[in-house]
Short mmCIF file of C-alpha atoms and ligand atoms in Angstrom, two decimals:
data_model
loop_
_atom_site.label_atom_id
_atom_site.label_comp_id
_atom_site.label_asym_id
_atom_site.label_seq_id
_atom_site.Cartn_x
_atom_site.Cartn_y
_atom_site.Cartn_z
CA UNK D 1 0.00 0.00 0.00
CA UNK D 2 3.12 2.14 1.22
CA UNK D 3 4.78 1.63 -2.23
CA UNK D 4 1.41 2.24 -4.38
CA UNK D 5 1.13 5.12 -2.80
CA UNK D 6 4.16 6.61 -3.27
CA UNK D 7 4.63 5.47 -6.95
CA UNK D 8 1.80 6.73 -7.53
CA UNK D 9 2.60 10.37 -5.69
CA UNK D 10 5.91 10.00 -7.84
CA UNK D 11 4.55 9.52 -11.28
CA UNK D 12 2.20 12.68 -10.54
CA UNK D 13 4.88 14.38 -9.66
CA UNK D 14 6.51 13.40 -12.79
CA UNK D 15 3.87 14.21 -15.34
CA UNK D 16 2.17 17.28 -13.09
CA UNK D 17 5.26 19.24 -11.80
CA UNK D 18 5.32 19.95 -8.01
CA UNK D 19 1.80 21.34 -7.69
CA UNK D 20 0.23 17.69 -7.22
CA UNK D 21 2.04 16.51 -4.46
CA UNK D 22 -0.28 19.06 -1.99
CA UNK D 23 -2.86 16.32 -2.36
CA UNK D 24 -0.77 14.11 0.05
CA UNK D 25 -3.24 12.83 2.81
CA UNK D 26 0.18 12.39 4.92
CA UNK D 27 3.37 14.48 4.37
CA UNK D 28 5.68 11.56 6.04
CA UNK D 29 5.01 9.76 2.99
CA UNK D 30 5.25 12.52 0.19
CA UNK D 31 8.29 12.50 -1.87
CA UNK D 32 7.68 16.27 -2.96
CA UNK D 33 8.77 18.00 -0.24
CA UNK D 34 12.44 16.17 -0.33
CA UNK D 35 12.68 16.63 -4.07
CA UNK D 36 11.77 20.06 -3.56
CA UNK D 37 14.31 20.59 -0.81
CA UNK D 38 16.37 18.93 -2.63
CA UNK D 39 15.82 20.73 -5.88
CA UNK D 40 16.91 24.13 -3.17
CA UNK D 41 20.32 22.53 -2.24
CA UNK D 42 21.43 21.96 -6.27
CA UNK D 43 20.35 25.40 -6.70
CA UNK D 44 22.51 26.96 -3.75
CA UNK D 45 25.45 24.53 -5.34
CA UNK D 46 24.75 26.03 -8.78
CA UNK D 47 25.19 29.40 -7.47
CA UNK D 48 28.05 29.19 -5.47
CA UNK D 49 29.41 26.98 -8.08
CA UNK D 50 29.64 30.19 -11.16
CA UNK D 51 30.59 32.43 -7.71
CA UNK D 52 33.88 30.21 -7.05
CA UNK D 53 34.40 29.46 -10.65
CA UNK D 54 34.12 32.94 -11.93
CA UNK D 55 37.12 33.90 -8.87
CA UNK D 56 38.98 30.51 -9.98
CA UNK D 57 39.07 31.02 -14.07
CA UNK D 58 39.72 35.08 -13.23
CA UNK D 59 42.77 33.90 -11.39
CA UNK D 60 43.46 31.55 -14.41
CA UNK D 61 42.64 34.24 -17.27
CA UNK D 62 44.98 36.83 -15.31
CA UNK D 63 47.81 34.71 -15.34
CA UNK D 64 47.80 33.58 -11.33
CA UNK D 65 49.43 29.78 -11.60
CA UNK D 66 49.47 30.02 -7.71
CA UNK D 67 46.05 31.34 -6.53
CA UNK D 68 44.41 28.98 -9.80
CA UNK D 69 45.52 25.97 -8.42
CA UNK D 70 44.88 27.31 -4.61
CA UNK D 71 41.36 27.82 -5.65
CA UNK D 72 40.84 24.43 -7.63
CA UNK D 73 39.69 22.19 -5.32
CA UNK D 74 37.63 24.27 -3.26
CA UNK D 75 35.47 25.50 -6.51
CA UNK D 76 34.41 22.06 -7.56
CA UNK D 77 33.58 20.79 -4.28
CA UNK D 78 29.76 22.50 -5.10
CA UNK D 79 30.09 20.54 -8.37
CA UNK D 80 31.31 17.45 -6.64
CA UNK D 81 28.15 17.85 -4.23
CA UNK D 82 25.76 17.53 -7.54
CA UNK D 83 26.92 14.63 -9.41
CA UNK D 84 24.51 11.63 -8.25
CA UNK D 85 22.71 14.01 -10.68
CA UNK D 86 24.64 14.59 -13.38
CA UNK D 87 23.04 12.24 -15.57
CA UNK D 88 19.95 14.94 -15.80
CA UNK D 89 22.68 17.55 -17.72
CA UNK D 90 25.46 14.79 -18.83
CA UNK D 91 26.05 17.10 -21.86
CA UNK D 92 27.80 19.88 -19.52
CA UNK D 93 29.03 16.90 -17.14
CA UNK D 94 31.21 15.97 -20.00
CA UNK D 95 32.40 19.40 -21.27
CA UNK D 96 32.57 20.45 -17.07
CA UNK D 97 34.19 18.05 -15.73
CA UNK D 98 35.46 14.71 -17.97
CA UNK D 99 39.08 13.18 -17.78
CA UNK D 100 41.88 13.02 -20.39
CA UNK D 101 41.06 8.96 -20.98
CA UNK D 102 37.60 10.22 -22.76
CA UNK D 103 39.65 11.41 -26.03
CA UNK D 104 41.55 9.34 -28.09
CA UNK D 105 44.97 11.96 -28.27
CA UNK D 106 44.02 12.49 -24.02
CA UNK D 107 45.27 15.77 -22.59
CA UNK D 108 46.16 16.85 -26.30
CA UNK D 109 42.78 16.60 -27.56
CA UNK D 110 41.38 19.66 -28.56
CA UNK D 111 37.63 18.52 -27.15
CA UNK D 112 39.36 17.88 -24.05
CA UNK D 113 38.06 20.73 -22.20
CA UNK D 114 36.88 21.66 -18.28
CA UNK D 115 38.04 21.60 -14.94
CA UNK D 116 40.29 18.46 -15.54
CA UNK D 117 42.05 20.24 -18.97
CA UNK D 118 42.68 23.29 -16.51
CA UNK D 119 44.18 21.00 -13.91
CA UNK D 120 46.85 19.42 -16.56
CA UNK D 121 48.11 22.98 -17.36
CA UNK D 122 48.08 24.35 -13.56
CA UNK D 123 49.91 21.06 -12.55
CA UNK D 124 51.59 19.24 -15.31
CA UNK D 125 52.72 22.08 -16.99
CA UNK D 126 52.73 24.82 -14.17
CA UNK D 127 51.68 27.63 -16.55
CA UNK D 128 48.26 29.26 -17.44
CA UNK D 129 49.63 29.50 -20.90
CA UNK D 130 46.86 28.45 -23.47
CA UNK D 131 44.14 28.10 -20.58
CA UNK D 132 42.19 31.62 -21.16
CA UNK D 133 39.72 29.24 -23.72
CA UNK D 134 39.02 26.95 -21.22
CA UNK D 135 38.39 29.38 -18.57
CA UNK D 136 35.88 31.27 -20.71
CA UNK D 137 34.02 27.49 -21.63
CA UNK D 138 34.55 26.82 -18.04
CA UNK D 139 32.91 29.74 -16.86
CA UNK D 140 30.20 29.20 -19.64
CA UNK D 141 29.31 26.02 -18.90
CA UNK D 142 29.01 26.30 -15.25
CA UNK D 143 26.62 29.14 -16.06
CA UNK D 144 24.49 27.09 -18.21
CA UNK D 145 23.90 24.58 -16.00
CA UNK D 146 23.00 27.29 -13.23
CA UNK D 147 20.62 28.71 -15.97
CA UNK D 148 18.90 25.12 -16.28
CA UNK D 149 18.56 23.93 -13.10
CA UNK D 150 15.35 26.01 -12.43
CA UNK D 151 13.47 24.59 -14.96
CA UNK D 152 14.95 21.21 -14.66
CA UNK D 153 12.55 18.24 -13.62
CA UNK D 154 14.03 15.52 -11.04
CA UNK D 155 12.59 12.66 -11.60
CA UNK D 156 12.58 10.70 -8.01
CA UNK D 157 14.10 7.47 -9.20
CA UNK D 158 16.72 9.46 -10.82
CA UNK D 159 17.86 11.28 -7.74
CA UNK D 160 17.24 8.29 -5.21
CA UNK D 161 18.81 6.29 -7.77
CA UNK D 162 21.76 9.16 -8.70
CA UNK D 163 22.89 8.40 -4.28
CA UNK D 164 23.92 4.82 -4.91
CA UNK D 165 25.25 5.32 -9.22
CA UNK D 166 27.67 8.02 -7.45
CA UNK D 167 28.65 5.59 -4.86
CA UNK D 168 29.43 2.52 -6.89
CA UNK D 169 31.33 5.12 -9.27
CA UNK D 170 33.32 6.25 -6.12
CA UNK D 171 34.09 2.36 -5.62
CA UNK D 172 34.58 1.55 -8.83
CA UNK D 173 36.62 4.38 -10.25
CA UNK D 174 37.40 7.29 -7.98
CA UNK D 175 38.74 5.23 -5.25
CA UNK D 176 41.95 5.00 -7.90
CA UNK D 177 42.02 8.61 -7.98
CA UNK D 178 41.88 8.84 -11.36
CA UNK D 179 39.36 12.15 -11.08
CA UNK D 180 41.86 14.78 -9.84
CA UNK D 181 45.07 12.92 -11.31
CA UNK D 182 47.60 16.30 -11.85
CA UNK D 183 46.63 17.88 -8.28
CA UNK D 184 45.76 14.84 -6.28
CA UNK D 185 42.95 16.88 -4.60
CA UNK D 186 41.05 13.43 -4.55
CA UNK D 187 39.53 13.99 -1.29
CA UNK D 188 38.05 16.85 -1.30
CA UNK D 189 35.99 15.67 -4.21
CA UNK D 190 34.97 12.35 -1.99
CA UNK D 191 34.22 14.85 0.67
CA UNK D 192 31.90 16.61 -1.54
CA UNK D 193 30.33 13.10 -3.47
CA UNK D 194 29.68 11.82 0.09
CA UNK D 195 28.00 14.85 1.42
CA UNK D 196 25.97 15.00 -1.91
CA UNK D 197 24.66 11.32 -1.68
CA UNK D 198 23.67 11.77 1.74
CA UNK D 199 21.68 15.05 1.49
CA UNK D 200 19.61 12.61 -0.80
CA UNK D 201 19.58 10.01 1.76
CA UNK D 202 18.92 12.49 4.91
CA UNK D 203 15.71 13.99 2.88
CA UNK D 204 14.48 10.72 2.44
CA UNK D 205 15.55 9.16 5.65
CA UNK D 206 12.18 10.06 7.47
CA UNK D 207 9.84 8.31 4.83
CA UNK D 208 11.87 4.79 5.74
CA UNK D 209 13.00 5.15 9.38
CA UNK D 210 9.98 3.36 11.09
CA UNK D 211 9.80 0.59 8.82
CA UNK D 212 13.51 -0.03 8.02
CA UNK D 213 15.34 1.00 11.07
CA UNK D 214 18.05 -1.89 10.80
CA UNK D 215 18.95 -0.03 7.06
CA UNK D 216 19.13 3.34 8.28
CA UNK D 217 21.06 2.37 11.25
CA UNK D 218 23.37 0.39 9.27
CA UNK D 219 23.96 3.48 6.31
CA UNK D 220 23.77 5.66 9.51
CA UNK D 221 27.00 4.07 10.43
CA UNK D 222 28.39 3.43 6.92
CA UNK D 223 28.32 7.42 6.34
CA UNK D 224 30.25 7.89 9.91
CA UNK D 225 32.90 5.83 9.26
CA UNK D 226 34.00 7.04 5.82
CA UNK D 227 33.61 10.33 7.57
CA UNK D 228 36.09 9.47 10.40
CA UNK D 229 38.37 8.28 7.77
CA UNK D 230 38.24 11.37 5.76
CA UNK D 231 38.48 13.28 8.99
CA UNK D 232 42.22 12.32 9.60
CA UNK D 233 43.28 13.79 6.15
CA UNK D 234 41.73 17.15 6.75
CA UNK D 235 44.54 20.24 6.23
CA UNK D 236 44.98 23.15 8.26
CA UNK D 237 42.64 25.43 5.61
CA UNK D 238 39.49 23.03 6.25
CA UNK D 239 40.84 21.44 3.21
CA UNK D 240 42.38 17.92 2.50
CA UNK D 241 45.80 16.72 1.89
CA UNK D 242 47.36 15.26 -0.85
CA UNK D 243 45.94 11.64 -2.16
CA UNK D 244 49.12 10.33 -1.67
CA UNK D 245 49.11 10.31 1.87
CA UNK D 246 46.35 8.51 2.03
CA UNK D 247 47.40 4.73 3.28
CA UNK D 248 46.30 1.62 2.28
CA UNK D 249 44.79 0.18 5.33
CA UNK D 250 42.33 3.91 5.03
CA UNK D 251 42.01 3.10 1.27
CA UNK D 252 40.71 -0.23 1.72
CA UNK D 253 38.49 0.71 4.85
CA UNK D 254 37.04 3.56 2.53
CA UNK D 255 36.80 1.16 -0.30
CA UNK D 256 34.81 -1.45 1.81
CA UNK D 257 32.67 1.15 3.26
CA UNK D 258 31.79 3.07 0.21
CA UNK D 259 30.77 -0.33 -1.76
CA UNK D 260 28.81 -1.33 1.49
CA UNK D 261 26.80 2.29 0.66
CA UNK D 262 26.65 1.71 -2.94
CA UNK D 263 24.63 -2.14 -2.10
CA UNK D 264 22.46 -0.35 0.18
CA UNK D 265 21.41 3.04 -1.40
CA UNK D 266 20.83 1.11 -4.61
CA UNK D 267 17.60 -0.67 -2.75
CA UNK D 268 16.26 2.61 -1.66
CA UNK D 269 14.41 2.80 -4.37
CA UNK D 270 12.79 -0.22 -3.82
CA UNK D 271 12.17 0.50 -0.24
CA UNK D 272 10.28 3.77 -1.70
CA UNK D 273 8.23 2.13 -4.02
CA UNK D 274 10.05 3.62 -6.98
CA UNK D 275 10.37 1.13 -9.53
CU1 LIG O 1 33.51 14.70 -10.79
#
């Protein structure tokens, strides 16, 4: 009954915008008031996201090797925060934020563009020299996506469903840190991908709790010990340290945790009734 319900709530939202979901009989069971919070916190990233940018590829544009690659990190962390998303603009995801390996000539590839292309010349090449192109895409693209995310619809199985896709990616891929492979400024983007997946999971939390409180317990837990683990590798600034000091024992207790998150965000859906 639970889960026709809220499939039901979920393909009016769907087809009817947010408007529909007022006709909830009770709002612990309504997935529009999470999507629409949720729907808030990508906008507040999206802001501060062409805020940080515009300051990072104005430091790039005017030559500043030293304050670019200070600012790097910190600027996509509001990105970072977004992904389990991404799939809903995976046009800009690409030009934003994709890695050399996409292209067949890599970092020489002319289509080879973003926050990653940026990163090669701060780091690999230590000079802003041919970057002012990228900045201005950079910068363009990021505005875009602010631009879009207004009228943008979230489907609920794509956002409840984007939580666990980041995860496994994290797992799967990040957890090599392949991402931020010139700076290694890996962590703060795992900082930002965790906090991202469990916004969704915290907005969504309360529709579950009663029925499934072994499963929130156990992600509950899950989320606190990849956070105790990051914890040890924050820097002075708030920041993280290099990737490279990362050990194995913490990469392999991240690793087990964040695959343990990935398995159990990826039967949320299920648990909400969203096929
Ligand atoms: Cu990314």
């Amino acid at each position: 009954m639970v889960g026709h319900y809220l499939k039901t709530t979920a393909l009016a939202l769907a087809l009817g915008g947010w408007a529909t979901g007022a006709m909830a009989a009770d709002p612990s069971l309504d997935l529009v008031e999470p999507l629409a919070e949720y729907k808030l916190y990508v906008a507040e990233n999206t802001a501060k996201l062409v805020e940080d940018t515009t300051a990072f590829t104005d430091a790039v544009k005017a030559g500043d090797v030293e304050k670019a690659k200070s600012l790097f990190a910190p600027t996509r962390t509001s990105y970072e925060k977004i992904e389990p998303i991404a799939e809903l603009f995976s046009d800009l995801d690409v030009s934003i934020d994709a890695r050399a390996d996409d292209y067949e000539q890599a970092e020489q590839d002319p289509d080879f563009t973003g926050f990653h292309r940026i990163e090669y010349g701060l780091w690999e090449q230590g000079s802003t020299e041919g970057l002012a192109e990228y900045a201005d895409k950079l910068l363009a693209d990021v505005k875009e996506l602010d631009a879009r995310i207004n009228g943008l619809t979230f489907p609920p199985e794509v956002v409840v469903g984007g939580a666990a896709v980041l995860m496994e990616e994290v797992a799967a891929t990040k957890i090599s840190g392949e991402e931020d492979r010139y700076s290694r400024t890996d962590l703060w983007d795992f900082d930002a991908n965790f906090e991202g997946a469990e916004k969704i999971y915290e907005l969504l939390r309360p529709l579950i709790a009663d029925d499934e409180a072994d499963f929130t317990a156990k992600v509950d837990g899950n989320f606190a010990a990849v956070d105790e683990v990051l914890e040890k590798y924050r820097s002075a600034d708030g920041g993280f340290v290099s990737y490279e000091e990362l050990t194995d024992t913490d990469r392999n207790a991240l690793s087990a945790k964040v695959n343990t998150l990935a398995e159990d965000l990826a039967t949320l859906r299920g648990k909400l009734g969203l096929g």
